[in-house]
Coordinates of N, CA and C in Angstrom, one line a residue:
X1 N 92.0 89.7 94.2 CA 92.2 90.3 95.5 C 92.6 91.8 95.3
X2 N 92.0 92.7 96.0 CA 92.3 94.1 95.9 C 92.0 94.8 97.2
X3 N 93.0 95.5 97.7 CA 92.7 96.4 98.9 C 92.7 97.8 98.4
X4 N 91.6 98.5 98.6 CA 91.5 99.9 98.2 C 91.4 100.7 99.5
X5 N 92.2 101.7 99.5 CA 92.3 102.6 100.7 C 91.9 104.0 100.3
X6 N 91.0 104.6 101.1 CA 90.7 106.0 100.9 C 91.9 106.9 101.3
X7 N 92.0 108.1 100.9 CA 93.1 109.0 101.3 C 93.1 109.2 102.8
X8 N 91.9 109.3 103.4 CA 91.8 109.4 104.8 C 92.3 108.2 105.6
X9 N 92.1 107.0 105.0 CA 92.6 105.8 105.7 C 94.2 105.8 105.6
X10 N 94.7 106.2 104.5 CA 96.2 106.2 104.3 C 96.8 107.2 105.3
X11 N 96.2 108.3 105.4 CA 96.7 109.3 106.4 C 96.5 108.9 107.8
X12 N 95.4 108.2 108.1 CA 95.2 107.6 109.5 C 96.3 106.6 109.8
X13 N 96.6 105.7 108.9 CA 97.7 104.7 109.2 C 99.0 105.4 109.4
X14 N 99.3 106.4 108.6 CA 100.6 107.0 108.6 C 100.7 107.8 110.0
X15 N 99.7 108.4 110.4 CA 99.7 109.2 111.6 C 99.7 108.3 112.9
X16 N 98.7 107.4 113.0 CA 98.5 106.6 114.1 C 99.6 105.5 114.3
X17 N 100.1 105.0 113.3 CA 101.1 103.9 113.4 C 102.5 104.4 113.0
X18 N 102.6 105.7 112.8 CA 103.9 106.4 112.6 C 104.6 105.7 111.4
X19 N 103.9 105.6 110.3 CA 104.5 105.0 109.1 C 104.6 106.1 108.0
X20 N 105.5 105.9 107.0 CA 106.3 104.8 106.8 C 107.6 104.8 107.7
X21 N 108.1 103.6 107.9 CA 109.4 103.4 108.7 C 110.2 102.5 107.8
X22 N 111.5 102.7 107.9 CA 112.5 101.9 107.1 C 112.3 100.4 107.5
X23 N 112.1 99.5 106.5 CA 112.1 98.1 106.7 C 110.8 97.6 107.3
X24 N 109.8 98.5 107.5 CA 108.5 98.1 108.1 C 107.4 98.1 107.1
X25 N 106.4 97.3 107.3 CA 105.2 97.2 106.4 C 103.9 97.2 107.3
X26 N 102.8 97.7 106.7 CA 101.5 97.5 107.3 C 101.0 96.2 106.8
X27 N 100.9 95.2 107.7 CA 100.7 93.8 107.4 C 99.2 93.5 107.7
X28 N 98.5 93.2 106.7 CA 97.1 92.7 106.9 C 97.1 91.2 106.9
X29 N 96.3 90.7 107.9 CA 96.3 89.2 108.1 C 94.9 88.8 108.5
X30 N 94.6 87.5 108.7 CA 93.3 87.0 109.0 C 93.3 86.6 110.5
X31 N 92.2 87.0 111.2 CA 92.1 86.5 112.6 C 90.7 85.9 112.7
X32 N 90.6 85.0 113.7 CA 89.4 84.3 114.1 C 88.4 85.3 114.8
X33 N 87.2 85.3 114.4 CA 86.2 86.2 115.0 C 86.3 87.6 114.5
X34 N 85.7 88.5 115.2 CA 85.8 89.9 114.9 C 84.4 90.4 114.4
X35 N 84.3 91.7 114.3 CA 83.0 92.3 113.9 C 82.7 92.2 112.4
X36 N 83.7 92.7 111.6 CA 83.5 92.6 110.2 C 84.1 91.3 109.7
X37 N 83.2 90.5 109.0 CA 83.6 89.2 108.6 C 83.4 89.1 107.0
X38 N 84.6 89.1 106.3 CA 84.6 88.9 104.9 C 84.2 87.5 104.5
X39 N 84.7 86.6 105.3 CA 84.3 85.2 105.2 C 83.9 84.7 106.6
X40 N 82.9 83.9 106.7 CA 82.3 83.6 108.0 C 83.3 83.1 109.0
X41 N 83.3 83.7 110.2 CA 84.1 83.3 111.3 C 85.5 84.0 111.3
X42 N 85.8 84.8 110.3 CA 87.1 85.4 110.3 C 87.0 86.9 109.9
X43 N 87.9 87.6 110.3 CA 87.9 89.1 110.0 C 89.4 89.5 109.7
X44 N 89.5 90.7 109.0 CA 90.8 91.2 108.7 C 91.4 91.9 109.9
X45 N 92.7 91.9 110.0 CA 93.4 92.6 111.1 C 94.7 93.1 110.5
X46 N 95.3 94.0 111.2 CA 96.6 94.6 110.7 C 97.5 94.9 111.9
X47 N 98.8 94.9 111.6 CA 99.8 95.3 112.5 C 101.0 95.8 111.7
X48 N 102.0 96.3 112.4 CA 103.3 96.7 111.8 C 104.2 95.6 111.9
X49 N 104.9 95.2 110.8 CA 105.8 94.1 110.8 C 107.1 94.5 110.2
X50 N 108.2 93.9 110.6 CA 109.4 94.0 109.8 C 109.2 93.2 108.6
X51 N 109.5 93.8 107.4 CA 109.3 93.1 106.2 C 110.1 91.8 106.1
X52 N 111.3 91.7 106.7 CA 112.1 90.5 106.7 C 111.4 89.4 107.5
X53 N 110.5 89.7 108.4 CA 109.9 88.7 109.3 C 108.6 88.0 108.6
X54 N 108.2 88.6 107.5 CA 107.0 88.0 106.8 C 107.6 86.9 105.9
X55 N 107.1 85.7 106.2 CA 107.6 84.5 105.4 C 107.6 84.7 103.9
X56 N 106.4 84.7 103.4 CA 106.2 84.9 101.9 C 105.1 85.9 101.7
X57 N 105.5 86.9 100.9 CA 104.5 88.0 100.6 C 103.7 87.6 99.4
X58 N 102.4 87.5 99.6 CA 101.5 87.1 98.5 C 100.8 88.3 97.8
X59 N 100.8 89.5 98.5 CA 100.3 90.7 97.9 C 101.0 91.8 98.5
X60 N 101.3 92.8 97.7 CA 101.9 94.0 98.1 C 101.6 95.2 97.3
X61 N 101.5 96.4 97.9 CA 101.3 97.6 97.2 C 101.9 98.8 98.1
X62 N 102.2 99.8 97.4 CA 102.7 101.0 98.1 C 101.8 102.2 97.8
X63 N 101.3 102.8 98.8 CA 100.4 104.0 98.7 C 100.9 105.2 99.4
X64 N 101.4 106.2 98.7 CA 101.9 107.4 99.3 C 102.9 107.1 100.3
X65 N 103.8 106.1 100.0 CA 104.9 105.8 100.9 C 104.6 104.7 101.9
X66 N 103.3 104.3 102.0 CA 102.8 103.3 102.9 C 102.9 101.9 102.3
X67 N 103.8 101.1 102.8 CA 104.0 99.7 102.2 C 103.0 98.8 102.8
X68 N 102.1 98.2 102.1 CA 101.1 97.3 102.5 C 101.3 95.9 102.0
X69 N 101.2 94.9 102.9 CA 101.5 93.5 102.5 C 100.4 92.6 103.1
X70 N 100.2 91.4 102.4 CA 99.5 90.3 102.9 C 100.4 89.1 102.7
X71 N 100.5 88.3 103.7 CA 101.3 87.1 103.5 C 100.6 86.1 102.6
X72 N 101.4 85.3 101.9 CA 100.8 84.3 101.0 C 99.8 83.4 101.7
X73 N 100.0 83.0 103.0 CA 99.2 82.1 103.7 C 97.8 82.7 104.0
X74 N 97.7 84.1 103.9 CA 96.4 84.8 104.2 C 95.7 85.3 102.9
X75 N 96.3 85.1 101.8 CA 95.7 85.6 100.5 C 94.3 85.0 100.3
X76 N 94.1 83.7 100.7 CA 92.8 83.0 100.5 C 91.6 83.8 101.1
X77 N 91.9 84.5 102.2 CA 90.8 85.3 102.8 C 90.3 86.5 102.0
X78 N 91.3 87.1 101.3 CA 91.0 88.3 100.5 C 90.6 88.0 99.1
X79 N 90.9 86.8 98.6 CA 90.7 86.4 97.2 C 89.2 86.6 96.8
X80 N 89.0 87.0 95.6 CA 87.7 87.1 95.0 C 86.9 88.3 95.5
X81 N 87.6 89.2 96.3 CA 86.9 90.3 96.8 C 87.8 91.6 96.7
X82 N 87.1 92.7 96.7 CA 87.8 94.0 96.9 C 87.4 94.5 98.2
X83 N 88.4 94.8 99.1 CA 88.2 95.3 100.4 C 88.5 96.8 100.4
X84 N 87.4 97.5 100.7 CA 87.6 99.0 100.7 C 87.8 99.4 102.2
X85 N 88.9 100.1 102.4 CA 89.3 100.5 103.8 C 89.2 102.0 103.9
X86 N 88.5 102.4 104.9 CA 88.2 103.8 105.2 C 88.4 104.1 106.7
X87 N 88.2 105.3 107.0 CA 88.2 105.7 108.5 C 87.0 106.5 108.8
X88 N 86.3 106.2 109.8 CA 85.1 106.9 110.3 C 85.2 107.0 111.8
X89 N 85.0 108.2 112.3 CA 85.0 108.5 113.7 C 86.3 108.0 114.3
X90 N 87.4 108.2 113.6 CA 88.8 107.8 114.0 C 89.0 106.3 114.2
X91 N 88.2 105.5 113.5 CA 88.3 104.1 113.5 C 88.3 103.5 112.1
X92 N 89.2 102.5 111.8 CA 89.2 101.9 110.5 C 88.0 101.1 110.3
X93 N 87.4 101.3 109.1 CA 86.2 100.5 108.7 C 86.5 99.8 107.4
X94 N 85.7 98.7 107.2 CA 85.9 97.8 106.0 C 84.6 97.7 105.3
X95 N 84.6 97.6 104.0 CA 83.4 97.3 103.2 C 83.9 96.4 102.0
X96 N 83.2 95.3 101.8 CA 83.6 94.4 100.8 C 82.7 94.5 99.5
X97 N 83.4 94.3 98.4 CA 82.7 94.2 97.1 C 83.2 93.0 96.4
X98 N 82.3 92.2 95.9 CA 82.7 91.0 95.2 C 83.2 91.4 93.8
X99 N 84.2 90.7 93.3 CA 84.7 91.1 92.0 C 84.0 90.4 90.9

């Protein structure tokens, strides 16, 4: 599992979501449906979470002060793939690469 962010995507998250914030994380999780489907029927989503509210962190990285996490219960979705995260036309985009 690997999440790769372009510099533009990092800057977008920092500006649009007003990150970094003390005790907060950019939390990627799995949702049902959606346009981009890494695994059939499911797509990635994100929100801002208090780090202490995330039960078990299964993946974490810090990029230019931006703390990114995936809960242990959602790691299955991202396993075996590299997810490239970019921004185009002021929207977050995803592209998958199999490892």
